[in-house]
Tab-separated table of C-alpha atoms and ligand atoms in Angstrom:
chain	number	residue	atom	x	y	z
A	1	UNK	CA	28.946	-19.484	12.837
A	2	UNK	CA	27.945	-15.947	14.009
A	3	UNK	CA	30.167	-13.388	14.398
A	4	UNK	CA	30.199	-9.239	15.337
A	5	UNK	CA	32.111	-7.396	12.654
A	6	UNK	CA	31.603	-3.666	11.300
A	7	UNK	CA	32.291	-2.206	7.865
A	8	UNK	CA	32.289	1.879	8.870
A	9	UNK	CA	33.161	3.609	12.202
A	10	UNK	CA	30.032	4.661	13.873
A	11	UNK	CA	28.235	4.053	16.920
A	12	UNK	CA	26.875	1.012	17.696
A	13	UNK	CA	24.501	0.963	14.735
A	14	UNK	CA	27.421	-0.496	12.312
A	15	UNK	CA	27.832	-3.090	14.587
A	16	UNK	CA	26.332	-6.810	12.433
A	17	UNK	CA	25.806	-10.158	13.220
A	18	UNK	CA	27.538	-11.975	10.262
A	19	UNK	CA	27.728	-15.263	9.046
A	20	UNK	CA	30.954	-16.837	8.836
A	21	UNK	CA	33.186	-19.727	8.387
A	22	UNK	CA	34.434	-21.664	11.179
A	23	UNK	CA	38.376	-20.128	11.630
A	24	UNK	CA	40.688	-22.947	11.082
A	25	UNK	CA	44.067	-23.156	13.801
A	26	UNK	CA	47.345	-22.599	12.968
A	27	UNK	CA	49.925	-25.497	14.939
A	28	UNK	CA	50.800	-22.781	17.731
A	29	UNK	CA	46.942	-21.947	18.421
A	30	UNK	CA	43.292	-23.633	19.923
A	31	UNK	CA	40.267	-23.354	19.068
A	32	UNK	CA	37.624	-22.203	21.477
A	33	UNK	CA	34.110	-22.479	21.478
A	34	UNK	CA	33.212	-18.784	23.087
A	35	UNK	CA	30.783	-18.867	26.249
A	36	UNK	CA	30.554	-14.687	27.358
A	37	UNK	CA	32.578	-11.840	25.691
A	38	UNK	CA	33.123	-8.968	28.447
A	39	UNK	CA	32.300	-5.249	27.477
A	40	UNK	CA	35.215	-3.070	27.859
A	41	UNK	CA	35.233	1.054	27.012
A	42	UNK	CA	38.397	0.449	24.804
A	43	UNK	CA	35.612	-1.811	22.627
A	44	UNK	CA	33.320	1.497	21.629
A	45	UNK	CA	36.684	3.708	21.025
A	46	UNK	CA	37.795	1.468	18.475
A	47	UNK	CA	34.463	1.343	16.537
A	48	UNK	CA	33.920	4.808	17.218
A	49	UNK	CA	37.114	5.600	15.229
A	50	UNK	CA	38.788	7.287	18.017
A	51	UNK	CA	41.828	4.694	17.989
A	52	UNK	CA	41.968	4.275	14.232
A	53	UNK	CA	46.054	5.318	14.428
A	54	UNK	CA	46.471	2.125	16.644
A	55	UNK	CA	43.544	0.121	14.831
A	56	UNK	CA	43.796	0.792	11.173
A	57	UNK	CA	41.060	1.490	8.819
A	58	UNK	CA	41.067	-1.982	6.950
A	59	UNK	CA	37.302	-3.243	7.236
A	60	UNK	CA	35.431	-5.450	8.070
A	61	UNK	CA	36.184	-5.333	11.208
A	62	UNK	CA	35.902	-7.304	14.706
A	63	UNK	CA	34.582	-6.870	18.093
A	64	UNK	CA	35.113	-8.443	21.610
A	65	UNK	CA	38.639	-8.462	23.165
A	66	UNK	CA	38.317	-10.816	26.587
A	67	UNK	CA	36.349	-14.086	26.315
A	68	UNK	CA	35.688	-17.236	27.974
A	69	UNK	CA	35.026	-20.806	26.032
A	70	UNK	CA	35.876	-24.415	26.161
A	71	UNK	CA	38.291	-25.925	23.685
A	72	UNK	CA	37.425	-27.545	20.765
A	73	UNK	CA	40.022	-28.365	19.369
A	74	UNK	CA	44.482	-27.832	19.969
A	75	UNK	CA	46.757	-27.702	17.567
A	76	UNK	CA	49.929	-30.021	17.099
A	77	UNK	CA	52.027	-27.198	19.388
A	78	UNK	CA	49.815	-26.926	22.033
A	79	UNK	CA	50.902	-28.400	24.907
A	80	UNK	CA	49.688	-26.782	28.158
A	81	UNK	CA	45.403	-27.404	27.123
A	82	UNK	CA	43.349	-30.474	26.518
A	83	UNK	CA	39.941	-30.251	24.043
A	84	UNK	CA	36.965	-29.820	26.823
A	85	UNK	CA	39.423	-27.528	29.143
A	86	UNK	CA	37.349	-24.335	30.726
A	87	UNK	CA	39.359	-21.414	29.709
A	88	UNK	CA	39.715	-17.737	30.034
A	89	UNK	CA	41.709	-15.202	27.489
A	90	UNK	CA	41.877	-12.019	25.610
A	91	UNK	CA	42.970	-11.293	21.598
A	92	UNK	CA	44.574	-8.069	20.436
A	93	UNK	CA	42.460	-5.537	21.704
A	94	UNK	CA	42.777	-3.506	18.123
A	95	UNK	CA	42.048	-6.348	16.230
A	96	UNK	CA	39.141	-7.755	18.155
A	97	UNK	CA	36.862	-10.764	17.282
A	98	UNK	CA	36.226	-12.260	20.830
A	99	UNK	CA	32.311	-11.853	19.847
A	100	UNK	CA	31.816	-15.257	17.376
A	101	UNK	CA	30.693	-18.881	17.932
A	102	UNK	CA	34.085	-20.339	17.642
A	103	UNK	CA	37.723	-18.167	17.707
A	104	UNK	CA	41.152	-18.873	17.440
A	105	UNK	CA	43.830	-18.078	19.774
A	106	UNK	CA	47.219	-18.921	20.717
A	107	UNK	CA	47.927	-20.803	23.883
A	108	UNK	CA	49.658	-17.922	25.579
A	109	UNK	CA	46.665	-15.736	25.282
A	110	UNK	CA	44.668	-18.481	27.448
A	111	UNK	CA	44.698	-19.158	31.157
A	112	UNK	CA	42.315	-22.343	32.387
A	113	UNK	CA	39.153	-20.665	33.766
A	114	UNK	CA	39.145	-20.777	37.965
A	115	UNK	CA	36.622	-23.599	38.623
A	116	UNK	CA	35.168	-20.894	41.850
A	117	UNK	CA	33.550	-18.686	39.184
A	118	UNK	CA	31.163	-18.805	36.248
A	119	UNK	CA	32.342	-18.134	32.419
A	120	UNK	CA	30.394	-14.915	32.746
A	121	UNK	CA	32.790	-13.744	35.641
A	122	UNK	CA	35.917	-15.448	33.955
A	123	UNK	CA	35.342	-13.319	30.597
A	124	UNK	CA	35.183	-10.171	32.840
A	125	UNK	CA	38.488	-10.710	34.170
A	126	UNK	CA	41.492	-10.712	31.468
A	127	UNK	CA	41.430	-7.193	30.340
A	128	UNK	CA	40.474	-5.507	33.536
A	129	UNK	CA	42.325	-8.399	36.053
A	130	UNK	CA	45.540	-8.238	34.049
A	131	UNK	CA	44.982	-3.706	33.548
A	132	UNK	CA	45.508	-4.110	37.480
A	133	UNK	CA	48.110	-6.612	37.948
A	134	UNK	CA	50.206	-4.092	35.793
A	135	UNK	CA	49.102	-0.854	37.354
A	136	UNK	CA	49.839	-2.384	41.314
A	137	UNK	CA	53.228	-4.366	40.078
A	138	UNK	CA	54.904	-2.449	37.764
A	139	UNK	CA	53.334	1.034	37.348
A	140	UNK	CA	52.781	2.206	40.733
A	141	UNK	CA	54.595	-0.424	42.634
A	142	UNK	CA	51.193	-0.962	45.439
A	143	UNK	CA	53.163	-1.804	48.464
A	144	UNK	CA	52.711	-2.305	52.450
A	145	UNK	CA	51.986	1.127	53.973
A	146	UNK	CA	51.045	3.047	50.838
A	147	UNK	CA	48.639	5.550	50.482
A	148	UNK	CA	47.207	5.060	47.414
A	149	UNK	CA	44.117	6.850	45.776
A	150	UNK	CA	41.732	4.817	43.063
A	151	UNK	CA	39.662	7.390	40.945
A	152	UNK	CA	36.797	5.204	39.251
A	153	UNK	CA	36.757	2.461	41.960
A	154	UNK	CA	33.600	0.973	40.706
A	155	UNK	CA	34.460	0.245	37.215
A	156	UNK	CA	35.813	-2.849	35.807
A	157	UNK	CA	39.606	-2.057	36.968
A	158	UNK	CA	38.759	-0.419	39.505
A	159	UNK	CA	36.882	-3.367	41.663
A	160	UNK	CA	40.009	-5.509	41.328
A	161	UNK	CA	42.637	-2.346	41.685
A	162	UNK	CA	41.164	-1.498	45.242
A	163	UNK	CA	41.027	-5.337	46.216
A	164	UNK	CA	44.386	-5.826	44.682
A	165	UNK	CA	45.776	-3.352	46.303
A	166	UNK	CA	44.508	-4.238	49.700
A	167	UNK	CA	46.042	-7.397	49.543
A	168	UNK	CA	49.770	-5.381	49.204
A	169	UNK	CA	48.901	-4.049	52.334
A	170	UNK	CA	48.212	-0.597	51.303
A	171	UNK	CA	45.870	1.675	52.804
A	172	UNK	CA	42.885	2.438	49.988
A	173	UNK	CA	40.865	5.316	49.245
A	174	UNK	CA	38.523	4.665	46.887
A	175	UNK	CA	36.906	7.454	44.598
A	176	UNK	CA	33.255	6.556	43.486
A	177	UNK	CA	29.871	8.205	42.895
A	178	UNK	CA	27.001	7.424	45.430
A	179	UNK	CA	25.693	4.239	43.856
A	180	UNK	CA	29.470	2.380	44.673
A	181	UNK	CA	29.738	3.889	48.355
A	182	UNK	CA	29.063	0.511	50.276
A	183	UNK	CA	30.183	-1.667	48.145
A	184	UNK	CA	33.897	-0.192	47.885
A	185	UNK	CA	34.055	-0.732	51.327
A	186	UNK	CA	33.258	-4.720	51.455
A	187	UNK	CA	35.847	-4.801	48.477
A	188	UNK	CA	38.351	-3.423	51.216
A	189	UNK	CA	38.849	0.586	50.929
A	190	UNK	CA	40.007	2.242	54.239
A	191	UNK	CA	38.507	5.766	53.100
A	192	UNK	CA	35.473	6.176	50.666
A	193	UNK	CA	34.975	9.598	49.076
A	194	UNK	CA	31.426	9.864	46.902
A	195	UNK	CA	32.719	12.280	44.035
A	196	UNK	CA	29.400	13.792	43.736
A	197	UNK	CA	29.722	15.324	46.910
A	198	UNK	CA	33.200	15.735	48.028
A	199	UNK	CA	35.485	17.381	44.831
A	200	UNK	CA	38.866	14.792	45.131
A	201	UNK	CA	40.966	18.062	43.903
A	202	UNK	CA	39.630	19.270	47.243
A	203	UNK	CA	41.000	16.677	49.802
A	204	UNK	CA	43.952	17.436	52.159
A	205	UNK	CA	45.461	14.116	52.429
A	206	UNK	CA	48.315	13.349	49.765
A	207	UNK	CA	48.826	9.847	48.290
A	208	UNK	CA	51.973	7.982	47.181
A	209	UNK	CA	49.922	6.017	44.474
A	210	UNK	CA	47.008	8.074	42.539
A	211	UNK	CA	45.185	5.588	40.044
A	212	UNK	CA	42.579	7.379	37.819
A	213	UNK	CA	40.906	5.478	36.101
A	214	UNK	CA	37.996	7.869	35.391
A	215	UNK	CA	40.254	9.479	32.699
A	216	UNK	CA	39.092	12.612	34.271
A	217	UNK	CA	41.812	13.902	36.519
A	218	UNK	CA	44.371	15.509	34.865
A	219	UNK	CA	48.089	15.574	35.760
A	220	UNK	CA	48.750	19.228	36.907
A	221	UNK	CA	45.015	18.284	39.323
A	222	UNK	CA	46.683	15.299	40.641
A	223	UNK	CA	49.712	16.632	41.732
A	224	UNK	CA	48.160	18.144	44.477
A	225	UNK	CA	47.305	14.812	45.893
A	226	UNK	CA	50.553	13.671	45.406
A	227	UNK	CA	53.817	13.107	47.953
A	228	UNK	CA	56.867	14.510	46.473
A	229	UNK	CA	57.692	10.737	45.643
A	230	UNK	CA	54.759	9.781	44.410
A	231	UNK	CA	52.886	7.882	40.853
A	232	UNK	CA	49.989	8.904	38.874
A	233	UNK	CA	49.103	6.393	36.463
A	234	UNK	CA	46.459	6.825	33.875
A	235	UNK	CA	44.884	4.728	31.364
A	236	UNK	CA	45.010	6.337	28.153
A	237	UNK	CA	47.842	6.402	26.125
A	238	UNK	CA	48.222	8.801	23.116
A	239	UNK	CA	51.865	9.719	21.677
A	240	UNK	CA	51.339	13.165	23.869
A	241	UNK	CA	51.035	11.788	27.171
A	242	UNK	CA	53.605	9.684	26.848
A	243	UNK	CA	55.785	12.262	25.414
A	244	UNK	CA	54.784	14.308	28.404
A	245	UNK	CA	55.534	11.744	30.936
A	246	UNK	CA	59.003	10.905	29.525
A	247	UNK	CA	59.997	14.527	29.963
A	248	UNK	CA	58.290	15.031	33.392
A	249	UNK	CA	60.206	11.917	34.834
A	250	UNK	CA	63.718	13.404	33.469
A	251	UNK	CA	63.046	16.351	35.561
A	252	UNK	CA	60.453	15.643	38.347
A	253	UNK	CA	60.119	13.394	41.631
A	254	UNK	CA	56.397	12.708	40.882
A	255	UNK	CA	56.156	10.173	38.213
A	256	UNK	CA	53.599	9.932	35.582
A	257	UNK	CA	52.723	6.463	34.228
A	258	UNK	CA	50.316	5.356	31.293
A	259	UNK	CA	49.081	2.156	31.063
A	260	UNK	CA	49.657	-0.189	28.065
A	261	UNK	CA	48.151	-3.209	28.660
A	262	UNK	CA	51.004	-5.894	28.023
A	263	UNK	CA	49.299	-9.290	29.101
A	264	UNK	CA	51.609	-12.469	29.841
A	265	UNK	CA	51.618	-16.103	30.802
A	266	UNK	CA	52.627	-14.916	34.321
A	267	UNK	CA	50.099	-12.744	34.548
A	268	UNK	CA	47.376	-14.956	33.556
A	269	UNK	CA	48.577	-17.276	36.341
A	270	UNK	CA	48.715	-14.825	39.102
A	271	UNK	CA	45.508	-13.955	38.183
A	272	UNK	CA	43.987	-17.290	38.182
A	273	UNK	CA	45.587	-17.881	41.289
A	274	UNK	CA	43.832	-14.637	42.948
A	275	UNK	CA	40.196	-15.962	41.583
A	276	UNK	CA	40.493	-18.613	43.497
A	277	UNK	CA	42.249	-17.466	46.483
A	278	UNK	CA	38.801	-14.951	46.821
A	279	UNK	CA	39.204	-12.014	44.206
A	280	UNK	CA	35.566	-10.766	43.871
A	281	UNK	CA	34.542	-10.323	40.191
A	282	UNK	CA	31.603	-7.785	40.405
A	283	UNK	CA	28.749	-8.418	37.378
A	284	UNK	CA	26.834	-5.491	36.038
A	285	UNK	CA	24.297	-6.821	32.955
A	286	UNK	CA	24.183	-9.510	31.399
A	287	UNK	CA	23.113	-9.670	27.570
A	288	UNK	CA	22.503	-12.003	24.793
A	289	UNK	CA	24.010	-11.909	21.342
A	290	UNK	CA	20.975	-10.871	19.291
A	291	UNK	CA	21.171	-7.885	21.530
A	292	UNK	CA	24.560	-7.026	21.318
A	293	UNK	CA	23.849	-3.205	19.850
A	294	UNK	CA	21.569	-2.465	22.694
A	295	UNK	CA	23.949	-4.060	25.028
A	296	UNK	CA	27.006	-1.594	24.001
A	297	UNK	CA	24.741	1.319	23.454
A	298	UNK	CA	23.696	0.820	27.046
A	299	UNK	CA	26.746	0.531	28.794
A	300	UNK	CA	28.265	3.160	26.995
A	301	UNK	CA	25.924	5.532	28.183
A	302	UNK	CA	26.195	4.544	31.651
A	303	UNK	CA	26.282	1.771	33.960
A	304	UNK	CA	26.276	-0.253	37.626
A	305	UNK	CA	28.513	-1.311	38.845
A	306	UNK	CA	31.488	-3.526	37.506
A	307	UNK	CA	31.542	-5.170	34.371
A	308	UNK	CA	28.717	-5.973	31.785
A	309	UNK	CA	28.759	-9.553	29.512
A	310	UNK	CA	27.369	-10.767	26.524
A	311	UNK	CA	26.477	-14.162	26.667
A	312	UNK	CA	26.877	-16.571	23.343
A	313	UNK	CA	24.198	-20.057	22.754
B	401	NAP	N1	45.656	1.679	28.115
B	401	NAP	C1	45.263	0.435	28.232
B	401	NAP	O1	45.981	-0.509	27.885
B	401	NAP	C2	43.901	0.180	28.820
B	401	NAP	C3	43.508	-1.133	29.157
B	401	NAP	C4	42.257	-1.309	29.742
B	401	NAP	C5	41.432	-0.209	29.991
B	401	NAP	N2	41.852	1.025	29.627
B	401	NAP	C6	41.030	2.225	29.907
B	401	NAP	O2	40.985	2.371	31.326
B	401	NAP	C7	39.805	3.085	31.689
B	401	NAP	C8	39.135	2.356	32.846
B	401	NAP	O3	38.665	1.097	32.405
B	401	NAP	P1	37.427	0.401	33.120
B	401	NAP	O4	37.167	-0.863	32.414
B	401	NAP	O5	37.638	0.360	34.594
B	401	NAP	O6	36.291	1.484	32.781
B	401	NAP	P2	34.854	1.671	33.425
B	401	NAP	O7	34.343	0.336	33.856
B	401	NAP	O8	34.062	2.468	32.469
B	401	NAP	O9	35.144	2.527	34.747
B	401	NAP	C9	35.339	3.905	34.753
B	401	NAP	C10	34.937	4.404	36.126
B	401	NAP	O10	35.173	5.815	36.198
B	401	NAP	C11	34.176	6.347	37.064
B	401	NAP	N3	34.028	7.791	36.854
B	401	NAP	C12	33.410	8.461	35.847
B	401	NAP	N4	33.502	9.789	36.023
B	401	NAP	C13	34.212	9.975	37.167
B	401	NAP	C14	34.658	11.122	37.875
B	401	NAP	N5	34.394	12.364	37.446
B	401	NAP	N6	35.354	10.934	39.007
B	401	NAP	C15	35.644	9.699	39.469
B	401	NAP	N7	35.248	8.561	38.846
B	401	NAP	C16	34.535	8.706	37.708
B	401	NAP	C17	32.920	5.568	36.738
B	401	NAP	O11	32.095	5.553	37.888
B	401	NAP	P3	30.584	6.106	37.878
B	401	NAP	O12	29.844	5.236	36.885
B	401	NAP	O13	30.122	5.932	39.255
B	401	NAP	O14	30.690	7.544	37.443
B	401	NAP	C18	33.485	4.176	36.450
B	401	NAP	O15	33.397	3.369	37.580
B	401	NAP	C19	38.951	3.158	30.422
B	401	NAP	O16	39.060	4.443	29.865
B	401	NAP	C20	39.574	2.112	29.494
B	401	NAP	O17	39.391	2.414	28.125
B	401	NAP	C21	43.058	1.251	29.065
């Protein structure tokens, strides 16, 4: 079967298309013939060697974190999937290896894929659907009557964050450059500022949520948009921010969260459950396997809107 591993950190010209044995299950796990492998930012951080304290320096290694597939096969655990089920999952995001024919994963990792949307959409969804279940339920705490900022509403997160947080009843302003301005509103924002034009550090309004997702805004600059009860959450942990934000929330009434994406069963589920109640899964590119260095190398460098797939035979 094919599969994407590396042997060196680089850009995307380590990434190769290997030949490799079909992974055999363990009791506990299923084996899933992969339809599309989403492209996520955390993907090009860990080849680059940016992450290499979280992901080791052990080669070969993987690439691909959120997938969708069919299974192929269960093992003698598995209880809650059938071979032929549609599914949707992610793997540890350090170790990779959602980019290969065939992969094997452990029945909590898997959700059945909503039957409303295709497997390109369903791969698109675990890493950034379950990044803002987390950030609205247990980070910020997205309620009725919030004001709550999103900084990067057009990227992966951020589509589902500002439709998310709709849905709590919160009232949405929704950061993007000029290409995202109309769009942001169908997903539901209230207020729609086009970066490019308007500086946020300059707005006069103050927010009990502010989301960046940009990993642009700093802290000390959000502050300024915050109430004196208010949550930034960012999306990059290192072992200095979250030093910094245990400290800050000793001391200070304006919280500073970091996300660390913990998926769950009851995650998965809720999540499901939103695809087909409506949740709007926003497609950038879609690429094929043999083009899978071009297809990282171009959204790296910049992209649409939403989330960009590669798409396995
Ligand atoms: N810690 C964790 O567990 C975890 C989990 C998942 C993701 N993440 C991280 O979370 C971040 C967001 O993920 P994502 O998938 O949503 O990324 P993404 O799709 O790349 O979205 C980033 C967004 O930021 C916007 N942006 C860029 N510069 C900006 C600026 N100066 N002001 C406002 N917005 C700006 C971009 O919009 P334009 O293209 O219009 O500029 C884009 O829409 C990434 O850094 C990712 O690595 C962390």
């Amino acid at each position: 079967m094919k599969k994407v591993i590396y042997s060196q950190f680089g850009d995307e010209s380590v990434l190769e298309l290997s030949e490799q044995a079909v992974p055999t299950i363990e009791k506990d796990q299923l084996l899933i013939r992969v339809k599309a492998v989403s492209i996520n930012p955390l993907d090009w951080k860990i080849y680059g060697g940016e992450m290499k304290l979280m992901s080791g320096s052990k080669f070969p290694k993987s690439v691909g974190i959120d997938f969708s597939g069919i299974v192929e096969q269960t093992g003698l655990a598995v209880t809650r999937f059938k071979a032929g089920d549609a599914v949707m999952g992610l793997l540890d995001a350090f170790k990779g290896g959602a980019l290969a024919d065939y992969i094997a994963v452990k029945e909590t990792d898997l959700v059945l894929k909503p039957a409303n949307v295709s497997f390109e959409q369903a791969a698109a969804l675990p890493v950034t659907g379950l990044s803002a279940l987390q950030i609205m339920d247990q980070l910020a705490a997205v309620g009725p009557n919030q004001d709550v900022l999103i900084n990067g509403a057009t990227g992966g997160i951020g589509v589902i964050a500002v439709q998310m947080a709709k849905k709590r009843g919160a009232r949405v302003t929704a950061v993007v450059s000029t290409k995202g301005v109309v769009e942001a509103r169908q997903w539901g924002a209230d207020t729609v500022v086009d970066y490019t034009k308007q500086p946020i550090k300059l707005l006069n309004q103050r927010f009990d949520a502010v989301i960046d997702l940009s990993t642009k805004l700093s802290f000390t600059e959000a502050k300024r948009l915050m109430k004196p009860k208010a949550v930034f959450v960012s999306t990059l942990p290192s072992p200095l921010t979250l030093l910094s934000a245990f400290i800050n929330n000793f001391f200070s009434g304006q919280k500073r969260r970091v996300l660390i994406l913990k998926p769950t069963v009851d995650g998965f589920t809720t999540l499901a459950k939103l695809t087909e109640e409506g949740l709007q899964i926003v497609l950038d590119k879609i690429y094929s396997l043999t083009n899978v260095r071009d297809a990282y190398r171009e959204v790296r460098r910049g992209k649409g809107i939403g989330k960009s797939v590669i798409v396995l035979d």
